[in-house]
PDB file of C-alpha atoms in Angstrom:
ATOM      1  CA  MET D 194     -10.535   1.349 -12.797  1.00 95.00           C
ATOM      2  CA  TYR D 195     -10.826  -2.152 -14.116  1.00 96.00           C
ATOM      3  CA  LYS D 196     -14.106  -3.550 -15.433  1.00 96.00           C
ATOM      4  CA  LYS D 197     -15.960  -0.599 -13.874  1.00 96.00           C
ATOM      5  CA  LYS D 198     -14.615  -1.422 -10.399  1.00 96.00           C
ATOM      6  CA  THR D 199     -13.004   1.412  -8.451  1.00 97.00           C
ATOM      7  CA  ILE D 200      -9.755   0.685  -6.656  1.00 97.00           C
ATOM      8  CA  LEU D 201      -8.058   2.589  -3.853  1.00 97.00           C
ATOM      9  CA  ALA D 202      -4.401   1.956  -3.087  1.00 97.00           C
ATOM     10  CA  LEU D 203      -3.621   2.481   0.589  1.00 97.00           C
ATOM     11  CA  VAL D 204       0.002   2.724   1.687  1.00 97.00           C
ATOM     12  CA  PRO D 205       0.361   2.369   5.467  1.00 96.00           C
ATOM     13  CA  ALA D 206       3.605   3.874   6.738  1.00 94.00           C
ATOM     14  CA  ARG D 207       4.311   4.426  10.394  1.00 89.00           C
ATOM     15  CA  ILE D 208       7.393   5.961  11.939  1.00 89.00           C
ATOM     16  CA  GLY D 209       7.897   3.318  14.622  1.00 80.00           C
ATOM     17  CA  SER D 210       9.199  -0.168  14.165  1.00 77.00           C
ATOM     18  CA  LYS D 211      10.513  -2.780  16.550  1.00 75.00           C
ATOM     19  CA  ARG D 212      13.599  -3.613  14.552  1.00 77.00           C
ATOM     20  CA  ILE D 213      14.463  -0.751  12.181  1.00 80.00           C
ATOM     21  CA  LYS D 214      13.330   2.712  13.258  1.00 81.00           C
ATOM     22  CA  LYS D 215      12.079   4.984  10.461  1.00 83.00           C
ATOM     23  CA  LYS D 216      12.613   2.170   7.936  1.00 83.00           C
ATOM     24  CA  ASN D 217      10.056   3.572   5.475  1.00 84.00           C
ATOM     25  CA  ILE D 218      12.033   6.789   4.980  1.00 85.00           C
ATOM     26  CA  LEU D 219      15.619   5.527   5.201  1.00 79.00           C
ATOM     27  CA  PRO D 220      17.560   5.565   1.921  1.00 82.00           C
ATOM     28  CA  ILE D 221      18.165   1.974   0.853  1.00 85.00           C
ATOM     29  CA  HIS D 222      19.302   2.140  -2.768  1.00 85.00           C
ATOM     30  CA  LYS D 223      20.620   5.152  -4.690  1.00 87.00           C
ATOM     31  CA  LYS D 224      19.040   7.486  -2.107  1.00 88.00           C
ATOM     32  CA  LYS D 225      15.620   5.907  -2.697  1.00 93.00           C
ATOM     33  CA  THR D 226      13.417   4.923   0.240  1.00 93.00           C
ATOM     34  CA  LEU D 227      10.840   2.173   0.585  1.00 93.00           C
ATOM     35  CA  LEU D 228       8.220   4.874  -0.015  1.00 96.00           C
ATOM     36  CA  ASP D 229       9.894   5.811  -3.320  1.00 96.00           C
ATOM     37  CA  PHE D 230       9.758   2.241  -4.601  1.00 95.00           C
ATOM     38  CA  THR D 231       6.095   1.835  -3.643  1.00 96.00           C
ATOM     39  CA  HIS D 232       5.183   5.155  -5.258  1.00 97.00           C
ATOM     40  CA  LYS D 233       6.900   4.124  -8.499  1.00 97.00           C
ATOM     41  CA  SER D 234       4.872   0.902  -8.632  1.00 97.00           C
ATOM     42  CA  ILE D 235       1.665   2.889  -8.057  1.00 97.00           C
ATOM     43  CA  LEU D 236       2.513   5.235 -10.926  1.00 97.00           C
ATOM     44  CA  ASP D 237       3.216   2.254 -13.181  1.00 97.00           C
ATOM     45  CA  SER D 238      -0.175   0.665 -12.467  1.00 97.00           C
ATOM     46  CA  LYS D 239      -2.936   1.179 -15.018  1.00 97.00           C
ATOM     47  CA  TYR D 240      -5.935   0.372 -12.842  1.00 97.00           C
ATOM     48  CA  LEU D 241      -5.632   2.263  -9.567  1.00 97.00           C
ATOM     49  CA  ASP D 242      -8.170   5.082  -9.266  1.00 97.00           C
ATOM     50  CA  ARG D 243      -6.590   6.769  -6.287  1.00 97.00           C
ATOM     51  CA  SER D 244      -3.697   6.195  -3.950  1.00 97.00           C
ATOM     52  CA  ILE D 245      -3.156   7.616  -0.495  1.00 97.00           C
ATOM     53  CA  LEU D 246      -0.589   7.226   2.214  1.00 97.00           C
ATOM     54  CA  SER D 247      -1.769   6.741   5.791  1.00 97.00           C
ATOM     55  CA  THR D 248       0.594   7.693   8.607  1.00 95.00           C
ATOM     56  CA  GLU D 249       0.601   9.086  12.120  1.00 95.00           C
ATOM     57  CA  SER D 250       3.883  10.928  11.511  1.00 94.00           C
ATOM     58  CA  LYS D 251       4.210  14.521  10.304  1.00 96.00           C
ATOM     59  CA  LYS D 252       7.762  13.700   9.200  1.00 95.00           C
ATOM     60  CA  ILE D 253       6.613  10.807   6.995  1.00 94.00           C
ATOM     61  CA  LYS D 254       3.728  12.926   5.691  1.00 96.00           C
ATOM     62  CA  ASN D 255       6.119  15.696   4.584  1.00 96.00           C
ATOM     63  CA  ILE D 256       8.558  13.277   2.928  1.00 95.00           C
ATOM     64  CA  ALA D 257       5.715  11.392   1.246  1.00 96.00           C
ATOM     65  CA  LYS D 258       4.222  14.589  -0.167  1.00 97.00           C
ATOM     66  CA  LYS D 259       7.619  15.490  -1.671  1.00 96.00           C
ATOM     67  CA  ILE D 260       7.713  12.066  -3.334  1.00 96.00           C
ATOM     68  CA  GLY D 261       4.255  12.706  -4.790  1.00 97.00           C
ATOM     69  CA  TYR D 262       1.881  10.908  -2.441  1.00 97.00           C
ATOM     70  CA  GLU D 263      -1.513  12.210  -1.481  1.00 97.00           C
ATOM     71  CA  VAL D 264      -1.620  12.332   2.328  1.00 98.00           C
ATOM     72  CA  PRO D 265      -5.079  13.733   3.115  1.00 97.00           C
ATOM     73  CA  PHE D 266      -4.948  13.158   6.887  1.00 97.00           C
ATOM     74  CA  LEU D 267      -2.857  11.883   9.771  1.00 96.00           C
ATOM     75  CA  ARG D 268      -4.143   8.733  11.398  1.00 94.00           C
ATOM     76  CA  PRO D 269      -4.499   8.454  15.167  1.00 93.00           C
ATOM     77  CA  LYS D 270      -1.512   7.053  17.039  1.00 90.00           C
ATOM     78  CA  LYS D 271      -3.701   4.221  18.344  1.00 91.00           C
ATOM     79  CA  TYR D 272      -3.667   2.852  14.767  1.00 90.00           C
ATOM     80  CA  ALA D 273       0.122   3.089  14.499  1.00 89.00           C
ATOM     81  CA  SER D 274       1.333   0.808  17.279  1.00 85.00           C
ATOM     82  CA  ASP D 275       2.868  -2.659  17.032  1.00 82.00           C
ATOM     83  CA  ASN D 276      -0.516  -4.084  18.021  1.00 83.00           C
ATOM     84  CA  SER D 277      -2.617  -2.074  15.540  1.00 87.00           C
ATOM     85  CA  SER D 278      -4.404  -4.026  12.857  1.00 89.00           C
ATOM     86  CA  THR D 279      -4.279  -3.253   9.165  1.00 91.00           C
ATOM     87  CA  GLU D 280      -8.043  -3.654   9.201  1.00 92.00           C
ATOM     88  CA  ASN D 281      -8.378  -0.661  11.547  1.00 93.00           C
ATOM     89  CA  VAL D 282      -6.054   1.395   9.346  1.00 94.00           C
ATOM     90  CA  ILE D 283      -8.224   0.588   6.317  1.00 93.00           C
ATOM     91  CA  LYS D 284     -11.466   1.394   8.153  1.00 94.00           C
ATOM     92  CA  HIS D 285     -10.042   4.682   9.399  1.00 95.00           C
ATOM     93  CA  ALA D 286      -8.915   5.704   5.909  1.00 95.00           C
ATOM     94  CA  ILE D 287     -12.267   4.888   4.312  1.00 94.00           C
ATOM     95  CA  GLN D 288     -14.128   6.826   7.018  1.00 94.00           C
ATOM     96  CA  LYS D 289     -11.874   9.850   6.520  1.00 95.00           C
ATOM     97  CA  LEU D 290     -12.160   9.749   2.721  1.00 95.00           C
ATOM     98  CA  LYS D 291     -15.962   9.553   2.832  1.00 89.00           C
ATOM     99  CA  LYS D 292     -15.985   7.767  -0.518  1.00 91.00           C
ATOM    100  CA  ASN D 293     -16.663   4.135  -1.277  1.00 91.00           C
ATOM    101  CA  TYR D 294     -14.388   2.018  -3.421  1.00 95.00           C
ATOM    102  CA  ASP D 295     -15.098  -1.447  -4.733  1.00 95.00           C
ATOM    103  CA  TYR D 296     -11.639  -2.613  -3.669  1.00 95.00           C
ATOM    104  CA  VAL D 297      -8.902  -1.402  -1.348  1.00 96.00           C
ATOM    105  CA  MET D 298      -5.390  -2.551  -2.171  1.00 96.00           C
ATOM    106  CA  VAL D 299      -2.955  -2.318   0.726  1.00 96.00           C
ATOM    107  CA  LEU D 300       0.563  -1.732  -0.568  1.00 96.00           C
ATOM    108  CA  GLN D 301       3.099  -2.229   2.202  1.00 93.00           C
ATOM    109  CA  PRO D 302       6.246  -0.136   1.663  1.00 94.00           C
ATOM    110  CA  THR D 303       8.290  -3.134   2.822  1.00 89.00           C
ATOM    111  CA  SER D 304       7.784  -4.807  -0.569  1.00 90.00           C
ATOM    112  CA  PRO D 305      10.150  -2.725  -2.723  1.00 90.00           C
ATOM    113  CA  LEU D 306      10.425  -5.326  -5.507  1.00 89.00           C
ATOM    114  CA  ARG D 307       6.719  -5.097  -6.377  1.00 91.00           C
ATOM    115  CA  LYS D 308       6.071  -3.591  -9.808  1.00 94.00           C
ATOM    116  CA  GLY D 309       3.080  -1.875 -11.378  1.00 96.00           C
ATOM    117  CA  ILE D 310       2.390  -5.005 -13.420  1.00 95.00           C
ATOM    118  CA  ASP D 311       2.169  -7.007 -10.177  1.00 94.00           C
ATOM    119  CA  ILE D 312      -0.471  -4.586  -8.913  1.00 95.00           C
ATOM    120  CA  ASP D 313      -2.399  -4.812 -12.177  1.00 96.00           C
ATOM    121  CA  ASN D 314      -2.206  -8.603 -12.290  1.00 94.00           C
ATOM    122  CA  SER D 315      -3.540  -8.775  -8.730  1.00 94.00           C
ATOM    123  CA  ILE D 316      -6.410  -6.483  -9.672  1.00 96.00           C
ATOM    124  CA  LYS D 317      -7.259  -8.635 -12.669  1.00 96.00           C
ATOM    125  CA  LEU D 318      -7.043 -11.779 -10.537  1.00 94.00           C
ATOM    126  CA  ILE D 319      -9.400 -10.583  -7.821  1.00 95.00           C
ATOM    127  CA  ILE D 320     -11.973  -9.093 -10.186  1.00 96.00           C
ATOM    128  CA  ASN D 321     -11.908 -11.777 -12.882  1.00 95.00           C
ATOM    129  CA  ASN D 322     -12.263 -14.544 -10.288  1.00 94.00           C
ATOM    130  CA  ASP D 323     -14.679 -12.696  -8.000  1.00 90.00           C
ATOM    131  CA  CYS D 324     -12.404 -13.285  -4.994  1.00 88.00           C
ATOM    132  CA  LYS D 325     -12.881 -11.734  -1.588  1.00 88.00           C
ATOM    133  CA  CYS D 326      -9.178 -10.956  -1.310  1.00 88.00           C
ATOM    134  CA  VAL D 327      -5.809 -11.625  -2.889  1.00 88.00           C
ATOM    135  CA  ILE D 328      -2.594 -11.890  -0.923  1.00 85.00           C
ATOM    136  CA  SER D 329       0.734 -11.817  -2.681  1.00 79.00           C
ATOM    137  CA  THR D 330       3.773 -13.577  -1.368  1.00 73.00           C
ATOM    138  CA  PHE D 331       7.119 -14.731  -2.608  1.00 65.00           C
ATOM    139  CA  PHE D 332       8.733 -18.101  -2.130  1.00 60.00           C
ATOM    140  CA  SER D 333      12.211 -19.294  -2.989  1.00 56.00           C
ATOM    141  CA  LYS D 334      12.980 -20.206  -6.594  1.00 59.00           C
ATOM    142  CA  LYS D 335      12.652 -23.882  -5.721  1.00 57.00           C
ATOM    143  CA  VAL D 336       8.989 -23.401  -4.900  1.00 54.00           C
ATOM    144  CA  GLY D 337       8.168 -20.569  -7.314  1.00 55.00           C
ATOM    145  CA  LYS D 338       6.288 -17.304  -7.215  1.00 54.00           C
ATOM    146  CA  PHE D 339       2.508 -17.407  -7.275  1.00 53.00           C
ATOM    147  CA  PRO D 340      -0.493 -15.477  -5.922  1.00 53.00           C
ATOM    148  CA  VAL D 341      -2.622 -16.927  -3.165  1.00 48.00           C
ATOM    149  CA  THR D 342      -6.360 -16.379  -3.465  1.00 46.00           C
ATOM    150  CA  LEU D 343      -8.850 -16.675  -0.640  1.00 43.00           C
TER     151      LEU D 343
END
């Protein structure tokens, strides 16, 4: 919680991918997966009230639970295709949780360099500036690293 605002972290992780199958659970560095790196950043954040992983895969669910994720449900396969929107994944998760949060932070596993401080700085940015959303991105060193607010 930050300034009395509740924040849910939602980690969407599906088994399918066009280019790299099962990429979220493949070991990439010292036997750590993309899910491991995302979970570490969640644990290092000070302001997240709850974090859940949303997946359609029993295999990902089992691996995620061993890492320490809360996986309270499996999402329908229709929300796990190449054409599925993140918006539908968020709506599905909120409906299943039956609890309202002031903010939902989507943490894609494919951003393994994100740190807990990055999460916290994004939370501060969106709440302190009363933004509708914050999108993080990374540019080359020539351009610099900065958040984009909408």
